[in-house]
PDB file of C-alpha atoms in Angstrom:
ATOM      1  CA  MET A   1      77.821 107.817 106.640  1.00  0.00           C
ATOM      2  CA  LYS A   2      81.355 106.622 106.757  1.00  0.00           C
ATOM      3  CA  LYS A   3      80.007 103.670 105.176  1.00  0.00           C
ATOM      4  CA  TRP A   4      79.326 105.299 102.020  1.00  0.00           C
ATOM      5  CA  ILE A   5      82.187 107.234 101.833  1.00  0.00           C
ATOM      6  CA  LEU A   6      84.283 104.004 101.893  1.00  0.00           C
ATOM      7  CA  ILE A   7      81.787 102.339  98.727  1.00  0.00           C
ATOM      8  CA  LEU A   8      82.260 105.741  96.755  1.00  0.00           C
ATOM      9  CA  GLY A   9      86.128 105.793  97.501  1.00  0.00           C
ATOM     10  CA  GLY A  10      86.029 101.835  96.336  1.00  0.00           C
ATOM     11  CA  LEU A  11      84.387 102.556  93.178  1.00  0.00           C
ATOM     12  CA  ALA A  12      86.906 105.785  92.612  1.00  0.00           C
ATOM     13  CA  ALA A  13      89.858 103.628  92.922  1.00  0.00           C
ATOM     14  CA  LEU A  14      88.380 100.854  90.729  1.00  0.00           C
ATOM     15  CA  GLY A  15      87.998 103.476  87.976  1.00  0.00           C
ATOM     16  CA  ILE A  16      91.660 105.191  88.479  1.00  0.00           C
ATOM     17  CA  GLY A  17      92.658 101.527  88.420  1.00  0.00           C
ATOM     18  CA  ALA A  18      90.571 100.651  85.064  1.00  0.00           C
ATOM     19  CA  ALA A  19      91.942 103.415  83.747  1.00  0.00           C
ATOM     20  CA  ALA A  20      95.582 102.887  84.724  1.00  0.00           C
ATOM     21  CA  ALA A  21      95.148  99.463  83.663  1.00  0.00           C
ATOM     22  CA  LEU A  22      93.835 100.769  80.056  1.00  0.00           C
ATOM     23  CA  LEU A  23      97.007 103.271  79.944  1.00  0.00           C
ATOM     24  CA  VAL A  24      99.851 100.859  80.984  1.00  0.00           C
ATOM     25  CA  SER A  25      98.563  98.285  78.315  1.00  0.00           C
ATOM     26  CA  ILE A  26      98.504 100.953  75.531  1.00  0.00           C
ATOM     27  CA  ASN A  27     101.201  99.449  73.543  1.00  0.00           C
ATOM     28  CA  PRO A  28      99.830  95.791  73.207  1.00  0.00           C
ATOM     29  CA  ILE A  29      96.431  97.474  71.942  1.00  0.00           C
ATOM     30  CA  VAL A  30      98.041  99.485  68.893  1.00  0.00           C
ATOM     31  CA  GLU A  31     100.229  96.633  68.236  1.00  0.00           C
ATOM     32  CA  ALA A  32      96.561  94.803  67.634  1.00  0.00           C
ATOM     33  CA  GLY A  33      94.729  97.478  66.355  1.00  0.00           C
ATOM     34  CA  VAL A  34      97.092  98.162  63.490  1.00  0.00           C
ATOM     35  CA  ASN A  35      97.480  94.332  62.990  1.00  0.00           C
ATOM     36  CA  MET A  36      94.190  93.375  63.037  1.00  0.00           C
ATOM     37  CA  TYR A  37      92.189  96.049  61.640  1.00  0.00           C
ATOM     38  CA  GLY A  38      94.729  97.643  59.455  1.00  0.00           C
ATOM     39  CA  PRO A  39      93.835  94.635  56.604  1.00  0.00           C
ATOM     40  CA  ASP A  40      90.261  95.773  56.668  1.00  0.00           C
ATOM     41  CA  ILE A  41      90.788  99.474  56.124  1.00  0.00           C
ATOM     42  CA  THR A  42      93.860  99.292  53.193  1.00  0.00           C
ATOM     43  CA  GLY A  43      92.964  95.473  51.951  1.00  0.00           C
ATOM     44  CA  PRO A  44      96.532  94.315  51.924  1.00  0.00           C
ATOM     45  CA  HIS A  45      98.825  93.053  54.310  1.00  0.00           C
ATOM     46  CA  VAL A  46      99.441  95.153  57.159  1.00  0.00           C
ATOM     47  CA  HIS A  47     102.192  94.625  59.908  1.00  0.00           C
ATOM     48  CA  LEU A  48     103.696  96.377  62.900  1.00  0.00           C
ATOM     49  CA  LYS A  49     106.268  94.720  65.297  1.00  0.00           C
ATOM     50  CA  THR A  50     105.910  96.969  68.226  1.00  0.00           C
ATOM     51  CA  ALA A  51     104.452 100.121  69.543  1.00  0.00           C
ATOM     52  CA  ASP A  52     107.030 101.818  72.243  1.00  0.00           C
ATOM     53  CA  ILE A  53     104.599 104.777  73.396  1.00  0.00           C
ATOM     54  CA  SER A  54     105.033 106.823  76.620  1.00  0.00           C
ATOM     55  CA  VAL A  55     101.605 106.937  78.630  1.00  0.00           C
ATOM     56  CA  PHE A  56     103.274 109.623  80.694  1.00  0.00           C
ATOM     57  CA  SER A  57     104.612 111.915  77.998  1.00  0.00           C
ATOM     58  CA  GLY A  58     102.313 110.413  74.657  1.00  0.00           C
ATOM     59  CA  LYS A  59     105.506 110.314  72.984  1.00  0.00           C
ATOM     60  CA  GLY A  60     106.887 107.411  71.209  1.00  0.00           C
ATOM     61  CA  SER A  61     107.451 105.579  68.315  1.00  0.00           C
ATOM     62  CA  LEU A  62     105.716 102.667  65.841  1.00  0.00           C
ATOM     63  CA  HIS A  63     108.817 100.347  64.884  1.00  0.00           C
ATOM     64  CA  GLU A  64     109.187  98.267  61.632  1.00  0.00           C
ATOM     65  CA  PHE A  65     105.766  98.865  60.001  1.00  0.00           C
ATOM     66  CA  THR A  66     104.865  97.152  56.519  1.00  0.00           C
ATOM     67  CA  LEU A  67     101.942  98.235  54.281  1.00  0.00           C
ATOM     68  CA  GLY A  68     101.852  95.206  51.684  1.00  0.00           C
ATOM     69  CA  ASN A  69     100.460  95.254  48.098  1.00  0.00           C
ATOM     70  CA  PRO A  70      96.974  94.321  46.819  1.00  0.00           C
ATOM     71  CA  LYS A  71      96.356  90.975  44.920  1.00  0.00           C
ATOM     72  CA  GLY A  72      97.796  90.803  41.281  1.00  0.00           C
ATOM     73  CA  TYR A  73     101.284  93.097  42.265  1.00  0.00           C
ATOM     74  CA  SER A  74     104.626  91.117  42.500  1.00  0.00           C
ATOM     75  CA  ALA A  75     106.394  93.955  44.508  1.00  0.00           C
ATOM     76  CA  PRO A  76     107.447  92.903  48.186  1.00  0.00           C
ATOM     77  CA  HIS A  77     105.302  95.792  49.688  1.00  0.00           C
ATOM     78  CA  ALA A  78     104.121  99.340  48.995  1.00  0.00           C
ATOM     79  CA  VAL A  79     105.444 100.987  52.128  1.00  0.00           C
ATOM     80  CA  LYS A  80     107.906  99.674  54.301  1.00  0.00           C
ATOM     81  CA  VAL A  81     109.251 102.014  57.366  1.00  0.00           C
ATOM     82  CA  ALA A  82     111.849 101.227  60.316  1.00  0.00           C
ATOM     83  CA  ALA A  83     110.465 103.678  62.506  1.00  0.00           C
ATOM     84  CA  VAL A  84     107.720 106.422  62.497  1.00  0.00           C
ATOM     85  CA  SER A  85     107.833 109.001  65.413  1.00  0.00           C
ATOM     86  CA  MET A  86     104.843 110.150  67.366  1.00  0.00           C
ATOM     87  CA  GLU A  87     103.190 112.372  69.993  1.00  0.00           C
ATOM     88  CA  LEU A  88      99.787 112.021  71.679  1.00  0.00           C
ATOM     89  CA  ASP A  89      97.625 113.819  73.680  1.00  0.00           C
ATOM     90  CA  LYS A  90      97.706 111.918  76.360  1.00  0.00           C
ATOM     91  CA  ASP A  91      94.625 113.367  78.323  1.00  0.00           C
ATOM     92  CA  SER A  92      92.100 112.106  74.753  1.00  0.00           C
ATOM     93  CA  LEU A  93      93.473 108.181  75.031  1.00  0.00           C
ATOM     94  CA  LEU A  94      89.938 107.845  76.936  1.00  0.00           C
ATOM     95  CA  GLU A  95      87.961 109.905  74.699  1.00  0.00           C
ATOM     96  CA  ASP A  96      85.508 108.690  71.861  1.00  0.00           C
ATOM     97  CA  VAL A  97      88.178 111.140  69.680  1.00  0.00           C
ATOM     98  CA  ILE A  98      91.698 110.713  70.073  1.00  0.00           C
ATOM     99  CA  VAL A  99      94.118 113.692  69.279  1.00  0.00           C
ATOM    100  CA  ILE A 100      97.427 112.906  67.580  1.00  0.00           C
ATOM    101  CA  LYS A 101      99.834 115.564  67.895  1.00  0.00           C
ATOM    102  CA  LYS A 102     102.121 114.583  65.488  1.00  0.00           C
ATOM    103  CA  ILE A 103     103.359 111.982  63.176  1.00  0.00           C
ATOM    104  CA  ASP A 104     106.690 112.016  61.595  1.00  0.00           C
ATOM    105  CA  ILE A 105     107.678 109.498  59.101  1.00  0.00           C
ATOM    106  CA  ASP A 106     111.290 109.192  57.929  1.00  0.00           C
ATOM    107  CA  SER A 107     112.892 107.369  55.322  1.00  0.00           C
ATOM    108  CA  PRO A 108     109.836 105.198  54.233  1.00  0.00           C
ATOM    109  CA  ASP A 109     110.954 102.767  51.713  1.00  0.00           C
ATOM    110  CA  ILE A 110     108.104 103.341  48.611  1.00  0.00           C
ATOM    111  CA  ILE A 111     107.268 100.864  45.829  1.00  0.00           C
ATOM    112  CA  TYR A 112     104.718 102.435  43.308  1.00  0.00           C
ATOM    113  CA  GLU A 113     104.187  99.305  40.973  1.00  0.00           C
ATOM    114  CA  ILE A 114     102.170 100.056  37.855  1.00  0.00           C
ATOM    115  CA  SER A 115      99.912  97.237  35.993  1.00  0.00           C
ATOM    116  CA  GLY A 116      98.258  97.791  32.808  1.00  0.00           C
ATOM    117  CA  LYS A 117      96.242 101.183  33.687  1.00  0.00           C
ATOM    118  CA  SER A 118      95.894 101.057  37.561  1.00  0.00           C
ATOM    119  CA  ASN A 119      98.826 100.817  40.520  1.00  0.00           C
ATOM    120  CA  ASN A 120      99.260  99.436  43.640  1.00  0.00           C
ATOM    121  CA  PHE A 121      98.457 102.852  45.887  1.00  0.00           C
ATOM    122  CA  ASP A 122      95.030 103.791  43.473  1.00  0.00           C
ATOM    123  CA  ASP A 123      94.017 100.020  44.593  1.00  0.00           C
ATOM    124  CA  ILE A 124      94.694 100.454  48.163  1.00  0.00           C
ATOM    125  CA  LEU A 125      93.382 103.876  48.284  1.00  0.00           C
ATOM    126  CA  LYS A 126      90.167 102.508  46.521  1.00  0.00           C
ATOM    127  CA  ASN A 127      89.591  99.786  49.231  1.00  0.00           C
ATOM    128  CA  VAL A 128      89.755 102.449  51.742  1.00  0.00           C
ATOM    129  CA  LYS A 129      87.558 104.894  50.246  1.00  0.00           C
ATOM    130  CA  GLN A 130      84.804 102.026  50.245  1.00  0.00           C
ATOM    131  CA  LEU A 131      85.352 101.171  53.474  1.00  0.00           C
ATOM    132  CA  SER A 132      85.183 104.874  54.666  1.00  0.00           C
ATOM    133  CA  ALA A 133      81.852 105.424  52.222  1.00  0.00           C
ATOM    134  CA  ALA A 134      80.696 102.243  53.944  1.00  0.00           C
ATOM    135  CA  GLU A 135      81.618 103.749  58.043  1.00  0.00           C
ATOM    136  CA  GLU A 136      79.640 106.973  57.125  1.00  0.00           C
ATOM    137  CA  LYS A 137      76.602 105.325  55.660  1.00  0.00           C
ATOM    138  CA  ALA A 138      76.245 102.884  58.500  1.00  0.00           C
ATOM    139  CA  ALA A 139      76.650 106.132  60.801  1.00  0.00           C
ATOM    140  CA  LYS A 140      74.245 108.217  59.468  1.00  0.00           C
ATOM    141  CA  ALA A 141      71.777 105.168  59.118  1.00  0.00           C
ATOM    142  CA  GLY A 142      72.322 105.148  63.231  1.00  0.00           C
ATOM    143  CA  GLY A 143      73.801 101.624  63.463  1.00  0.00           C
ATOM    144  CA  GLY A 144      75.959 101.153  66.518  1.00  0.00           C
ATOM    145  CA  ALA A 145      79.547  99.291  66.423  1.00  0.00           C
ATOM    146  CA  SER A 146      79.600  95.945  66.839  1.00  0.00           C
ATOM    147  CA  ALA A 147      82.357  94.315  69.434  1.00  0.00           C
ATOM    148  CA  LYS A 148      84.460  93.444  66.695  1.00  0.00           C
ATOM    149  CA  ASP A 149      84.230  96.785  64.873  1.00  0.00           C
ATOM    150  CA  GLU A 150      84.748  99.259  68.307  1.00  0.00           C
ATOM    151  CA  GLY A 151      88.030  99.599  67.763  1.00  0.00           C
ATOM    152  CA  LYS A 152      87.608 100.884  64.123  1.00  0.00           C
ATOM    153  CA  ALA A 153      84.794 103.189  65.542  1.00  0.00           C
ATOM    154  CA  LYS A 154      87.337 105.243  67.517  1.00  0.00           C
ATOM    155  CA  LYS A 155      87.528 108.881  65.904  1.00  0.00           C
ATOM    156  CA  VAL A 156      91.124 110.383  65.459  1.00  0.00           C
ATOM    157  CA  VAL A 157      92.391 113.857  64.988  1.00  0.00           C
ATOM    158  CA  ILE A 158      95.988 114.356  63.403  1.00  0.00           C
ATOM    159  CA  ASP A 159      97.337 117.807  63.850  1.00  0.00           C
ATOM    160  CA  GLU A 160     100.476 117.313  61.838  1.00  0.00           C
ATOM    161  CA  LEU A 161     101.380 114.438  59.967  1.00  0.00           C
ATOM    162  CA  THR A 162     105.004 114.590  58.085  1.00  0.00           C
ATOM    163  CA  ILE A 163     106.495 111.982  55.442  1.00  0.00           C
ATOM    164  CA  ARG A 164     110.049 113.198  54.635  1.00  0.00           C
ATOM    165  CA  ASN A 165     113.237 111.466  52.814  1.00  0.00           C
ATOM    166  CA  ALA A 166     111.098 109.333  51.104  1.00  0.00           C
ATOM    167  CA  LYS A 167     113.236 106.441  49.077  1.00  0.00           C
ATOM    168  CA  ALA A 168     110.544 105.424  46.205  1.00  0.00           C
ATOM    169  CA  ALA A 169     110.772 103.011  43.251  1.00  0.00           C
ATOM    170  CA  VAL A 170     108.954 102.856  40.578  1.00  0.00           C
ATOM    171  CA  SER A 171     108.232  99.248  39.160  1.00  0.00           C
ATOM    172  CA  LEU A 172     107.514  98.256  35.562  1.00  0.00           C
ATOM    173  CA  PRO A 173     106.969  94.686  35.746  1.00  0.00           C
ATOM    174  CA  ALA A 174     105.746  94.648  32.148  1.00  0.00           C
ATOM    175  CA  LEU A 175     109.043  96.202  31.318  1.00  0.00           C
ATOM    176  CA  LYS A 176     110.840  94.555  33.706  1.00  0.00           C
ATOM    177  CA  LEU A 177     112.190  98.049  34.789  1.00  0.00           C
ATOM    178  CA  ASN A 178     112.515  99.367  38.165  1.00  0.00           C
ATOM    179  CA  LEU A 179     113.225 103.030  38.540  1.00  0.00           C
ATOM    180  CA  ASN A 180     114.591 105.123  41.445  1.00  0.00           C
ATOM    181  CA  THR A 181     112.944 108.221  42.322  1.00  0.00           C
ATOM    182  CA  SER A 182     112.685 110.930  44.870  1.00  0.00           C
ATOM    183  CA  LEU A 183     109.747 112.594  46.430  1.00  0.00           C
ATOM    184  CA  PRO A 184     109.002 116.055  48.068  1.00  0.00           C
ATOM    185  CA  ASP A 185     108.187 116.234  51.926  1.00  0.00           C
ATOM    186  CA  ILE A 186     104.717 115.716  52.341  1.00  0.00           C
ATOM    187  CA  ARG A 187     103.302 117.535  55.104  1.00  0.00           C
ATOM    188  CA  LEU A 188      99.396 117.569  56.586  1.00  0.00           C
ATOM    189  CA  THR A 189      97.934 119.349  59.079  1.00  0.00           C
ATOM    190  CA  ASP A 190      94.492 119.733  60.863  1.00  0.00           C
ATOM    191  CA  ILE A 191      93.266 116.098  59.786  1.00  0.00           C
ATOM    192  CA  GLY A 192      89.620 115.490  61.633  1.00  0.00           C
ATOM    193  CA  ARG A 193      89.140 119.149  62.832  1.00  0.00           C
ATOM    194  CA  ASP A 194      86.553 121.237  61.325  1.00  0.00           C
ATOM    195  CA  LYS A 195      87.033 124.627  60.359  1.00  0.00           C
ATOM    196  CA  SER A 196      86.496 126.333  63.270  1.00  0.00           C
ATOM    197  CA  GLY A 197      89.280 123.920  64.711  1.00  0.00           C
ATOM    198  CA  LYS A 198      87.099 121.810  66.864  1.00  0.00           C
ATOM    199  CA  ASN A 199      88.490 118.430  67.205  1.00  0.00           C
ATOM    200  CA  SER A 200      85.651 116.573  65.801  1.00  0.00           C
ATOM    201  CA  GLY A 201      87.248 113.863  64.582  1.00  0.00           C
ATOM    202  CA  VAL A 202      87.764 111.509  61.698  1.00  0.00           C
ATOM    203  CA  SER A 203      87.399 107.309  61.305  1.00  0.00           C
ATOM    204  CA  MET A 204      90.612 105.679  61.055  1.00  0.00           C
ATOM    205  CA  ALA A 205      89.517 104.881  57.228  1.00  0.00           C
ATOM    206  CA  GLU A 206      88.874 108.599  56.359  1.00  0.00           C
ATOM    207  CA  ALA A 207      92.738 109.484  57.775  1.00  0.00           C
ATOM    208  CA  ALA A 208      94.387 106.880  56.082  1.00  0.00           C
ATOM    209  CA  SER A 209      92.504 107.635  53.098  1.00  0.00           C
ATOM    210  CA  ARG A 210      93.792 111.824  53.067  1.00  0.00           C
ATOM    211  CA  VAL A 211      97.024 110.557  53.796  1.00  0.00           C
ATOM    212  CA  LEU A 212      96.939 108.013  51.004  1.00  0.00           C
ATOM    213  CA  LYS A 213      95.683 110.347  48.774  1.00  0.00           C
ATOM    214  CA  ALA A 214      98.475 112.620  48.753  1.00  0.00           C
ATOM    215  CA  VAL A 215     101.087 110.160  48.787  1.00  0.00           C
ATOM    216  CA  SER A 216      99.579 108.629  45.604  1.00  0.00           C
ATOM    217  CA  SER A 217      99.391 112.030  43.768  1.00  0.00           C
ATOM    218  CA  GLN A 218     103.349 112.571  44.479  1.00  0.00           C
ATOM    219  CA  LEU A 219     104.268 109.317  43.483  1.00  0.00           C
ATOM    220  CA  GLY A 220     102.063 109.659  40.079  1.00  0.00           C
ATOM    221  CA  SER A 221     103.932 113.079  39.450  1.00  0.00           C
ATOM    222  CA  ALA A 222     107.529 111.540  39.984  1.00  0.00           C
ATOM    223  CA  SER A 223     106.803 108.348  38.362  1.00  0.00           C
ATOM    224  CA  LYS A 224     106.063 110.295  35.006  1.00  0.00           C
ATOM    225  CA  GLU A 225     109.137 112.137  35.363  1.00  0.00           C
ATOM    226  CA  ALA A 226     111.242 109.008  36.064  1.00  0.00           C
ATOM    227  CA  ILE A 227     109.454 107.103  33.272  1.00  0.00           C
ATOM    228  CA  SER A 228     110.178 110.236  30.974  1.00  0.00           C
ATOM    229  CA  LYS A 229     113.989 109.925  31.481  1.00  0.00           C
ATOM    230  CA  ALA A 230     113.846 106.345  31.297  1.00  0.00           C
ATOM    231  CA  ARG A 231     112.393 106.654  27.964  1.00  0.00           C
ATOM    232  CA  VAL A 232     115.371 108.966  26.554  1.00  0.00           C
ATOM    233  CA  SER A 233     117.938 106.665  27.969  1.00  0.00           C
ATOM    234  CA  LEU A 234     115.921 103.640  26.073  1.00  0.00           C
ATOM    235  CA  THR A 235     115.356 105.441  22.972  1.00  0.00           C
ATOM    236  CA  VAL A 236     118.680 105.489  23.017  1.00  0.00           C
ATOM    237  CA  GLY A 237     120.202 102.247  23.350  1.00  0.00           C
ATOM    238  CA  SER A 238     116.489 100.131  21.822  1.00  0.00           C
ATOM    239  CA  GLU A 239     114.190 102.221  19.733  1.00  0.00           C
ATOM    240  CA  GLY A 240     111.403  99.161  20.656  1.00  0.00           C
ATOM    241  CA  LEU A 241     112.026  99.654  24.498  1.00  0.00           C
ATOM    242  CA  GLY A 242     111.804 103.165  24.016  1.00  0.00           C
ATOM    243  CA  LYS A 243     108.490 102.879  22.627  1.00  0.00           C
ATOM    244  CA  ALA A 244     107.284 100.488  25.022  1.00  0.00           C
ATOM    245  CA  ALA A 245     108.350 102.876  27.956  1.00  0.00           C
ATOM    246  CA  LYS A 246     106.571 105.783  25.832  1.00  0.00           C
ATOM    247  CA  ASP A 247     103.534 104.040  25.727  1.00  0.00           C
ATOM    248  CA  MET A 248     103.460 103.312  29.321  1.00  0.00           C
ATOM    249  CA  GLY A 249     104.076 106.727  30.102  1.00  0.00           C
ATOM    250  CA  ASP A 250     101.058 107.969  28.045  1.00  0.00           C
ATOM    251  CA  LYS A 251      99.192 105.560  29.968  1.00  0.00           C
ATOM    252  CA  ILE A 252      99.775 106.994  32.992  1.00  0.00           C
ATOM    253  CA  LYS A 253      99.382 110.441  31.593  1.00  0.00           C
TER     254      LYS A 253
END
């Protein structure tokens, strides 16, 4: 009997040790996850310098996050932010669905580049939606995740996500114009929860899709206003440039 107690105690200790090792190494896991799987989700270059999340409180931050642009765009980035504050439900870290209580993105540097009839955010969003649809199709087909895709297979719930004090610029390479604009604060809630409030979760791609869709919508409205103001200003200075800006504004509409 004593022998079995010792064996069970040893197994329990191993289980606790494995869980502790996973929790202690959460920051490298987050960094590797963003840098490894981020480009698969969004298409362009994604980089996170460091993650600093406490396994005891679930609170922490991500530092120096950059979302690059798809091919064909000249702006140095789509989004760049110095720090992102967040709070996790630490008890969910070892579960299939990770619950993120709060994400606060303060003062992101956003560049909305318009090229022809498209723009960088719509192209990024298109790639995210394609991946999300492919994941949903694979899930319905009952295909299991490979070891390579295990990180992307994790689901998330985001109770609240806020983007505030955004510094945005509208880039029009065809006209060699960069117009500064502002965005209203964006607040999203209950990403990954069903109508009953159950945390069923969504894929990383689906969560990214919902956030990008909200940002892209606000950027579209802000760019129309910025171009409209520039059109008036350019018309006063140069009739030709004014007409070009008007044409670009009409395309956006």
